[in-house]
mmCIF file with all atom_site columns, C-alpha atoms in Angstrom:
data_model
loop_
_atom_site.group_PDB
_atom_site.id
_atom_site.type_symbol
_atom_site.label_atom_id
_atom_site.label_alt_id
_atom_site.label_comp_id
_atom_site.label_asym_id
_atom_site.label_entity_id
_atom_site.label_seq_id
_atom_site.pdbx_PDB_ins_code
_atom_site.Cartn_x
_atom_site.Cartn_y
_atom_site.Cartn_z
_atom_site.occupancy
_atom_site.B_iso_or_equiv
_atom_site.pdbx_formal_charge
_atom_site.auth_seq_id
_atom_site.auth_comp_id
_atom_site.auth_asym_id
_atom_site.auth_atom_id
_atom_site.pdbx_PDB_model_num
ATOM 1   C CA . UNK F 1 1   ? 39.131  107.379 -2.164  1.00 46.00 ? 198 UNK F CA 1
ATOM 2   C CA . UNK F 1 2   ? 40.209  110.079 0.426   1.00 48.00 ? 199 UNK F CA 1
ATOM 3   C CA . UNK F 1 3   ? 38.932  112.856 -2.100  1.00 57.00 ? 200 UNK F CA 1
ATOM 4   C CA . UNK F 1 4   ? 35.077  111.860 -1.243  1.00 60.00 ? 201 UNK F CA 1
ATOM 5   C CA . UNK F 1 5   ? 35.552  112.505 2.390   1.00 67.00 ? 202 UNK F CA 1
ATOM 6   C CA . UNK F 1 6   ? 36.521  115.359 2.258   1.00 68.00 ? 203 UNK F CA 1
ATOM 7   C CA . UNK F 1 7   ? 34.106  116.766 0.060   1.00 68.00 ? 204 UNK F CA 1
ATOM 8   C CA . UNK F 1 8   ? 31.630  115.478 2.547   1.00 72.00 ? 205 UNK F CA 1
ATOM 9   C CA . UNK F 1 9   ? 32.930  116.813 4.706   1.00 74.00 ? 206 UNK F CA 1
ATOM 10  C CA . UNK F 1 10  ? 33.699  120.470 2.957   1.00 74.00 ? 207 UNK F CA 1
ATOM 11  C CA . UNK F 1 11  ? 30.285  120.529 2.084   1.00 72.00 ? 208 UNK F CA 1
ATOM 12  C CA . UNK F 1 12  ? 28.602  119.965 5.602   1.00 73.00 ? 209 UNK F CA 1
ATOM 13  C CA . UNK F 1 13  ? 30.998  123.017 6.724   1.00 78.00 ? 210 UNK F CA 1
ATOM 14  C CA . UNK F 1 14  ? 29.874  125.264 4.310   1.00 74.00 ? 211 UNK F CA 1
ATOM 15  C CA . UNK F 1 15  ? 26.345  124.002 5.589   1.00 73.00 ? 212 UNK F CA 1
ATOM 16  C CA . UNK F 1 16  ? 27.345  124.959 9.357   1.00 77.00 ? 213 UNK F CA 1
ATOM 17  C CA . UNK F 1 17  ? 28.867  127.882 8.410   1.00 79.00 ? 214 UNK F CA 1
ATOM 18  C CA . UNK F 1 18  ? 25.978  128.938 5.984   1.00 78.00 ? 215 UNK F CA 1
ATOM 19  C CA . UNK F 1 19  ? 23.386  129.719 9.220   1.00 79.00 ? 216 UNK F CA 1
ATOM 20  C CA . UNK F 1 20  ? 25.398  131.671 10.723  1.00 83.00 ? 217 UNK F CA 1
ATOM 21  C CA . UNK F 1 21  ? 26.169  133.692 8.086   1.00 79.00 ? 218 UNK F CA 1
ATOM 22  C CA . UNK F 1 22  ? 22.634  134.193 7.296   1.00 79.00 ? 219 UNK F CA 1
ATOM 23  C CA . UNK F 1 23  ? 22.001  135.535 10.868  1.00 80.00 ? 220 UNK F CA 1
ATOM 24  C CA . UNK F 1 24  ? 24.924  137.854 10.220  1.00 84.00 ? 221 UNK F CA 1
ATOM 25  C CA . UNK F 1 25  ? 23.248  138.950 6.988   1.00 80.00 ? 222 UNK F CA 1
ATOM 26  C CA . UNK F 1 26  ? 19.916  139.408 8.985   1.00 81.00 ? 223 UNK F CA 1
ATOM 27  C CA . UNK F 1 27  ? 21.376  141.713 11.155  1.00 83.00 ? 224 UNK F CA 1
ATOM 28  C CA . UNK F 1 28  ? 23.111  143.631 8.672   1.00 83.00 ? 225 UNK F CA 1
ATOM 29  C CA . UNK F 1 29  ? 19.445  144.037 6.958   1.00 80.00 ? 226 UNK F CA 1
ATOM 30  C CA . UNK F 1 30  ? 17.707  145.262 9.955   1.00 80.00 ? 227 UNK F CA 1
ATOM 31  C CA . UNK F 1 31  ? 20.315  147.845 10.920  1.00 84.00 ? 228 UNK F CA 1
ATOM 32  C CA . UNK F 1 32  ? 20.916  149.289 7.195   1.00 85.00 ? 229 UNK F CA 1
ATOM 33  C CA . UNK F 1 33  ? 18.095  151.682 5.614   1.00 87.00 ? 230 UNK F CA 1
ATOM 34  C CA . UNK F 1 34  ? 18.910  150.450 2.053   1.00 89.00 ? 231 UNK F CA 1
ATOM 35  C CA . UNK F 1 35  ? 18.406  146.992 3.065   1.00 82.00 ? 232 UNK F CA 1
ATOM 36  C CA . UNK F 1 36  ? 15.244  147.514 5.389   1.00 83.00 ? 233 UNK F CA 1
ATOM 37  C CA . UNK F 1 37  ? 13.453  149.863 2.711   1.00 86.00 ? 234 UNK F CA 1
ATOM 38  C CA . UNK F 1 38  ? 14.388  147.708 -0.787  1.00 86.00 ? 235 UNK F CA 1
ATOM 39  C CA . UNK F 1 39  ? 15.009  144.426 0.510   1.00 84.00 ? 236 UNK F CA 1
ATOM 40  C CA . UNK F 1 40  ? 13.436  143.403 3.431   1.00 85.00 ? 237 UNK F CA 1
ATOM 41  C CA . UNK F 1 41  ? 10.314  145.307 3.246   1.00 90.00 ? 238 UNK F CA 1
ATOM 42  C CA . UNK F 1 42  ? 8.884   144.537 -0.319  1.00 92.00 ? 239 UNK F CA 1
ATOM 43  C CA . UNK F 1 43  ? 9.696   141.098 -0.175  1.00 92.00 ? 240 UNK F CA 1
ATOM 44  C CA . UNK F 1 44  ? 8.014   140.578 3.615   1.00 92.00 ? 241 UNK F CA 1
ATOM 45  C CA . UNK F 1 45  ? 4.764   142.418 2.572   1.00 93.00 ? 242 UNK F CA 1
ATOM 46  C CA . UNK F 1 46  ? 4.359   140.249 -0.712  1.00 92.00 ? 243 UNK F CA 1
ATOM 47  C CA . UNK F 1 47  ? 4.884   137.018 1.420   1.00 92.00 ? 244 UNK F CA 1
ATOM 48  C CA . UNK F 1 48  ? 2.407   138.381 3.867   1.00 92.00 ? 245 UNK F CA 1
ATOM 49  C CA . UNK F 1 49  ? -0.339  138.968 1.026   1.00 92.00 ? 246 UNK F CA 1
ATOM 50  C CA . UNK F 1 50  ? 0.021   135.977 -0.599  1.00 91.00 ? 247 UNK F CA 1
ATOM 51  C CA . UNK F 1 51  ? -0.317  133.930 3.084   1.00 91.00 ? 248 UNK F CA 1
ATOM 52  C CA . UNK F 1 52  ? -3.648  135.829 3.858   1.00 90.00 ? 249 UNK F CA 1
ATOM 53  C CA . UNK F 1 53  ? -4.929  135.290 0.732   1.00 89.00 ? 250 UNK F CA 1
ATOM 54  C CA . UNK F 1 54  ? -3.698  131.376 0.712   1.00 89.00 ? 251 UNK F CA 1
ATOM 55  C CA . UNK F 1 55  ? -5.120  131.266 4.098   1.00 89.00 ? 252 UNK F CA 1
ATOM 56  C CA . UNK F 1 56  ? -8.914  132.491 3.191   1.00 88.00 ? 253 UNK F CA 1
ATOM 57  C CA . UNK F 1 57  ? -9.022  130.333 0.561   1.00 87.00 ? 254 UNK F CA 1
ATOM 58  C CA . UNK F 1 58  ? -8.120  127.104 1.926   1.00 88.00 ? 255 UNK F CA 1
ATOM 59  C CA . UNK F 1 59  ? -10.462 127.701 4.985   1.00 87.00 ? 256 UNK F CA 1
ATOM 60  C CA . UNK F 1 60  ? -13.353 128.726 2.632   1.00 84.00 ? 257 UNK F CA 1
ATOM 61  C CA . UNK F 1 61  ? -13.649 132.375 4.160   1.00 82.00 ? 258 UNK F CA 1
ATOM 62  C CA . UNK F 1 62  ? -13.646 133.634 0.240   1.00 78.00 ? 259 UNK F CA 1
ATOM 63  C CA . UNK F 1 63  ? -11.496 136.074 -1.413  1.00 79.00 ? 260 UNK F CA 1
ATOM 64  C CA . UNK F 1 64  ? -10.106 139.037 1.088   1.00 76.00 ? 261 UNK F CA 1
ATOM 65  C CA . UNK F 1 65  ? -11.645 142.535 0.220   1.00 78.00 ? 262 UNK F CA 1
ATOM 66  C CA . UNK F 1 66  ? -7.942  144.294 1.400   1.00 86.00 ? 263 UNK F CA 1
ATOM 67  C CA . UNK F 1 67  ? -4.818  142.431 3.021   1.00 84.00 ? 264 UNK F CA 1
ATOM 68  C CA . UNK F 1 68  ? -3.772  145.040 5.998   1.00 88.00 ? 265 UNK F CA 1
ATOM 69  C CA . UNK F 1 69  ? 0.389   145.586 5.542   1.00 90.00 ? 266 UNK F CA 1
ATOM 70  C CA . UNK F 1 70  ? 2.500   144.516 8.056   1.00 90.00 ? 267 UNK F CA 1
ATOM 71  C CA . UNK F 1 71  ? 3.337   147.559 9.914   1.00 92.00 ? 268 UNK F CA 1
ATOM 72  C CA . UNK F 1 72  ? 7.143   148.475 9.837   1.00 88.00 ? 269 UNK F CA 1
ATOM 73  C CA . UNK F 1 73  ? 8.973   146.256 12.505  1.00 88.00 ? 270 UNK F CA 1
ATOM 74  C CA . UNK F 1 74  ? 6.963   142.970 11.799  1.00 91.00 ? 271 UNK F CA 1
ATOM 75  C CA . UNK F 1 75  ? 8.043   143.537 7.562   1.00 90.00 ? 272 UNK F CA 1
ATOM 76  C CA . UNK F 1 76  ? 11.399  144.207 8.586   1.00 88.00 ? 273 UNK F CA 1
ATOM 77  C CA . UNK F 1 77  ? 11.335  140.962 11.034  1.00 88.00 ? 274 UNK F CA 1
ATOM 78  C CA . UNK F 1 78  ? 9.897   139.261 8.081   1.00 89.00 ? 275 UNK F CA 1
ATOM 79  C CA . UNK F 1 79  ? 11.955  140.518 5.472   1.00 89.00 ? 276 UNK F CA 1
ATOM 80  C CA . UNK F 1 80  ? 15.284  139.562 7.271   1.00 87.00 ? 277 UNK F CA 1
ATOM 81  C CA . UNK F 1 81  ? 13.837  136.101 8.081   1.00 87.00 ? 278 UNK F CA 1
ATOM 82  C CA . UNK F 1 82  ? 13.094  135.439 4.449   1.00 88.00 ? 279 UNK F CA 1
ATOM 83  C CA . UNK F 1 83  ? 16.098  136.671 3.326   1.00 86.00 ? 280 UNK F CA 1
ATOM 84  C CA . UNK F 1 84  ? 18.246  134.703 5.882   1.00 85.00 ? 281 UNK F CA 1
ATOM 85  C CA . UNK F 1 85  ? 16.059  131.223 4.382   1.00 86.00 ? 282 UNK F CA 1
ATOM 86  C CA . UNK F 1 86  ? 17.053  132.323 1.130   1.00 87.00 ? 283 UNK F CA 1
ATOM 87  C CA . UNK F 1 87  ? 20.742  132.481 1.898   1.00 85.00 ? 284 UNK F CA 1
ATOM 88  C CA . UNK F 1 88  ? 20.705  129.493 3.790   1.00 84.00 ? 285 UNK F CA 1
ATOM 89  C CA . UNK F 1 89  ? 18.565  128.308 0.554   1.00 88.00 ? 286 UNK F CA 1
ATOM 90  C CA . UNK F 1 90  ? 20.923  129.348 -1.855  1.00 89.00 ? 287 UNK F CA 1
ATOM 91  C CA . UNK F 1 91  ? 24.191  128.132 -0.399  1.00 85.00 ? 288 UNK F CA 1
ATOM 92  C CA . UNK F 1 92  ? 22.007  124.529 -0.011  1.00 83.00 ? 289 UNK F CA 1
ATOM 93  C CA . UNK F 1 93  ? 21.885  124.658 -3.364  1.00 88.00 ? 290 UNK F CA 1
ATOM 94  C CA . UNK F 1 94  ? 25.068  126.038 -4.632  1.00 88.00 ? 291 UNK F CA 1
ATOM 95  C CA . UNK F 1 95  ? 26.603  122.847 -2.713  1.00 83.00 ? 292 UNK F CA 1
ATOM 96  C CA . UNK F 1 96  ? 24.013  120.517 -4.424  1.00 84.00 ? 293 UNK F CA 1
ATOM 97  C CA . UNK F 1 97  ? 24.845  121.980 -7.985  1.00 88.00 ? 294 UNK F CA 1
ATOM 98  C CA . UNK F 1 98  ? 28.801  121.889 -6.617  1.00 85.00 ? 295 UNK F CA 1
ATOM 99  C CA . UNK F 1 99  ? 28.231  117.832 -5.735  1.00 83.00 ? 296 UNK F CA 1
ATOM 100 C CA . UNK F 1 100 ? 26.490  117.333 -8.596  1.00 89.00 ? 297 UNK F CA 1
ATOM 101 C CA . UNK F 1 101 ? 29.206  118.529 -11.254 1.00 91.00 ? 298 UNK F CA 1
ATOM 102 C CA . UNK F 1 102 ? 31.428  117.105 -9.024  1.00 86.00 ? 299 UNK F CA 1
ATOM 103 C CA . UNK F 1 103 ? 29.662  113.393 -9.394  1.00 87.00 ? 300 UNK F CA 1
ATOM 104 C CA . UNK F 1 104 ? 29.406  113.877 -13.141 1.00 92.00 ? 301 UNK F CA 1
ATOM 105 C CA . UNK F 1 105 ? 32.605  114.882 -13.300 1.00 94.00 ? 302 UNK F CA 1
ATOM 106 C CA . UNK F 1 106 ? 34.056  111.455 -12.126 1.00 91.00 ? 303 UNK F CA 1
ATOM 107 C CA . UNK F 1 107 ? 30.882  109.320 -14.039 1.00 94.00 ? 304 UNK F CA 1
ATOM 108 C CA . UNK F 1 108 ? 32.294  111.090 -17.380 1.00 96.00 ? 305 UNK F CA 1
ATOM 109 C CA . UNK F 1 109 ? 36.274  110.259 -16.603 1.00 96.00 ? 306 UNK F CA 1
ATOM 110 C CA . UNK F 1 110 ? 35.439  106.498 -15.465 1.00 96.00 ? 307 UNK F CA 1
ATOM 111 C CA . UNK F 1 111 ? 33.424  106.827 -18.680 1.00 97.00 ? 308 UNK F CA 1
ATOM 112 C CA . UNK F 1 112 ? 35.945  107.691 -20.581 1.00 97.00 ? 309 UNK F CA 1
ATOM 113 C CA . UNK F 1 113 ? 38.493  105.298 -18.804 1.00 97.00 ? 310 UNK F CA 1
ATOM 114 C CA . UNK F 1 114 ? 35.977  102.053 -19.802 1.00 97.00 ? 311 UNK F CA 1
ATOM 115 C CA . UNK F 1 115 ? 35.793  103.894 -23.340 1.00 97.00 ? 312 UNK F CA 1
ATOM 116 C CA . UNK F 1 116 ? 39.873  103.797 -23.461 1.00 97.00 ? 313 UNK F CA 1
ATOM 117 C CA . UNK F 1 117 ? 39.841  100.081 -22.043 1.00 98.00 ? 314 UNK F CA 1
ATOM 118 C CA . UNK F 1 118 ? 37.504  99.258  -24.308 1.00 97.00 ? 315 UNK F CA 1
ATOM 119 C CA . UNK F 1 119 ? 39.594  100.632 -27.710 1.00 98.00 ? 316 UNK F CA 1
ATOM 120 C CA . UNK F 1 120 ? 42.536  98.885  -26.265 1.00 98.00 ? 317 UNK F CA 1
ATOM 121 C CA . UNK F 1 121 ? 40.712  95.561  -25.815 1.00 97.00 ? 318 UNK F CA 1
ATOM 122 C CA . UNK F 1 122 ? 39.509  96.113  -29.426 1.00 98.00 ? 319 UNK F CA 1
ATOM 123 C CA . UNK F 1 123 ? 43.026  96.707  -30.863 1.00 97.00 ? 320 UNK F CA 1
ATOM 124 C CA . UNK F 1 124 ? 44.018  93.820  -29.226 1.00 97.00 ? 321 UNK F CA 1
ATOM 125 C CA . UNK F 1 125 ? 42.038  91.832  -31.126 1.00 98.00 ? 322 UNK F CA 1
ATOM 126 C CA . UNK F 1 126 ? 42.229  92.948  -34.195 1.00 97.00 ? 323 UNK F CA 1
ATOM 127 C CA . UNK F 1 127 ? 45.718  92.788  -34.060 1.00 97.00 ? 324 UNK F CA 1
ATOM 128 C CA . UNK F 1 128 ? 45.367  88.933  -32.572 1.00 97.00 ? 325 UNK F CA 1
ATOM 129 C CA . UNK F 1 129 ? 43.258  88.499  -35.713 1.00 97.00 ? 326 UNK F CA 1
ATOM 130 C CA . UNK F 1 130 ? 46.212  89.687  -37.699 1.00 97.00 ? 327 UNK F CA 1
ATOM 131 C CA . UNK F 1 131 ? 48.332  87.272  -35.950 1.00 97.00 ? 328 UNK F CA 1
ATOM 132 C CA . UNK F 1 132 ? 46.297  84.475  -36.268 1.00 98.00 ? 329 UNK F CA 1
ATOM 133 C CA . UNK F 1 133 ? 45.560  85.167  -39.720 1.00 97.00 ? 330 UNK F CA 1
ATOM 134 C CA . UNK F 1 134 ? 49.395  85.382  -40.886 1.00 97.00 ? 331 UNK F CA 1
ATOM 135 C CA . UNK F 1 135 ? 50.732  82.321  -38.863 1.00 98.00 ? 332 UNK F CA 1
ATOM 136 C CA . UNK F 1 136 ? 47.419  80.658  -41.102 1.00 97.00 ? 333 UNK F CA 1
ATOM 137 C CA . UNK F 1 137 ? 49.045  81.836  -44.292 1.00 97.00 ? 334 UNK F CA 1
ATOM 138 C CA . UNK F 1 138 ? 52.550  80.533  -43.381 1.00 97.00 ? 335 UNK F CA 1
ATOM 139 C CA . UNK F 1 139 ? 50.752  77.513  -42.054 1.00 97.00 ? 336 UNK F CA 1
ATOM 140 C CA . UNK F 1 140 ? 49.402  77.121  -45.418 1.00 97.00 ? 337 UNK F CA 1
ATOM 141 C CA . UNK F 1 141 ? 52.414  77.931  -47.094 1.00 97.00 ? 338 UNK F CA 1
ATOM 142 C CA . UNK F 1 142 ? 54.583  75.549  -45.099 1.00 96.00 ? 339 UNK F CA 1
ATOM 143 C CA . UNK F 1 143 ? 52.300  72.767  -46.002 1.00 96.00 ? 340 UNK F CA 1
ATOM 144 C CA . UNK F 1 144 ? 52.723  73.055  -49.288 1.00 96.00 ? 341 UNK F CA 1
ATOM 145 C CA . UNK F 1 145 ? 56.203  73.127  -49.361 1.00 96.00 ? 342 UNK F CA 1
ATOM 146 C CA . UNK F 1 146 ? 56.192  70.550  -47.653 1.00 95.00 ? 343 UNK F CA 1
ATOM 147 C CA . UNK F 1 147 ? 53.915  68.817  -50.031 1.00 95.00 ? 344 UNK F CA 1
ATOM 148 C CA . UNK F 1 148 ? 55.868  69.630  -52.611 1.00 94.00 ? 345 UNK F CA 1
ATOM 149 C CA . UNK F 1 149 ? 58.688  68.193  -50.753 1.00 95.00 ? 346 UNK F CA 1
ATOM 150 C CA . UNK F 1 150 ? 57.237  64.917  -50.183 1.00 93.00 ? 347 UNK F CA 1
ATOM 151 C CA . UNK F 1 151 ? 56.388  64.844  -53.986 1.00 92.00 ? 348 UNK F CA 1
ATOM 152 C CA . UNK F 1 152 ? 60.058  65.205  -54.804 1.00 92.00 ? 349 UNK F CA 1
ATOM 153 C CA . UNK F 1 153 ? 61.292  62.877  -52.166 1.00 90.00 ? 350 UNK F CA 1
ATOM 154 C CA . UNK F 1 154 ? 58.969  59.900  -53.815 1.00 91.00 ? 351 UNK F CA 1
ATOM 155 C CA . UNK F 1 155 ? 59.734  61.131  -57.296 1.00 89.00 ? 352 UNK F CA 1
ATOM 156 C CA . UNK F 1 156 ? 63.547  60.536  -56.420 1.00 88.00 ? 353 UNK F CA 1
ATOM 157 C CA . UNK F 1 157 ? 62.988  57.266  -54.230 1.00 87.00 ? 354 UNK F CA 1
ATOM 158 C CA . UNK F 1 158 ? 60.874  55.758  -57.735 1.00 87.00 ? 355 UNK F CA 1
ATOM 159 C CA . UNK F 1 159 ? 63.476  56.921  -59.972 1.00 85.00 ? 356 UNK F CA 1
ATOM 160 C CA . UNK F 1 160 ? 65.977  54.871  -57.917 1.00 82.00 ? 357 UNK F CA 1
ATOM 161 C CA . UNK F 1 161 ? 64.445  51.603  -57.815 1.00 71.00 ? 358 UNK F CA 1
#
């Protein structure tokens, strides 16, 4: 019972500690070249195309002729925004999967405990059906010695009179 607690609780710290990190990683991104030219950049300017072109279409204004790029500092803004969602994103649901092979974890050992309790319940009868089934035989087997018993007693009582 303690265990669930405190993977609660576990997972709403890697939560907490997720946006921050994410910020850190944002920062990181705008300040490095590699990260502002391959990773920020691409990803911000595709997001930005497909929004315009989302945009026109669901106010009826048609499809656009040319989507203007966003010019350096607003594709690096974007860029480190999307990629700090996506980290926050991804840790979301790392500790989702985590919980959830966690949960099914526990559902397949109670499983398997019922399974267990259930063999051992059947054992137990059959080997209460044994029982019973022996203590019938000598049951039987009694009875007809004493039967036979009974026989001989009144075969001797007639013989004496």
């Amino acid at each position: 019972m303690v265990a669930f607690p405190l993977v609660k609780l576990a997972a709403l710290a890697v939560r907490q500690i997720s946006k921050p990190l994410a910020n850190r990683l944002k920062t990181k991104a705008k300040n490095s070249l590699f990260f502002r030219t391959y990773i920020c950049m691409p990803p911000a300017q595709l997001y930005h195309w497909v929004e315009v072109n989302v945009k026109m279409r669901m106010l009826n204004l048609g499809k656009p002729s040319e989507v203007p790029k966003l010019n350096e500092t607003m594709a690096i803004e974007l860029g480190a925004d999307l990629l700090g969602e996506a980290t926050i994103f991804m840790i979301a649901v790392f500790t989702l999967s985590a919980e959830y092979v966690r949960n099914s974890r526990n559902e397949k050992a109670k499983e398997a405990a019922k399974e267990e309790r259930f063999r051992t319940l059947q054992n137990d009868i059959d080997d209460l059906k044994f029982v019973i089934e022996k203590h019938n035989a000598e049951l039987l087997h009694l009875t007809r010695m004493y039967n036979a018993m009974e026989e001989r007693v009144q075969i001797v009582e007639s013989k004496k009179k």
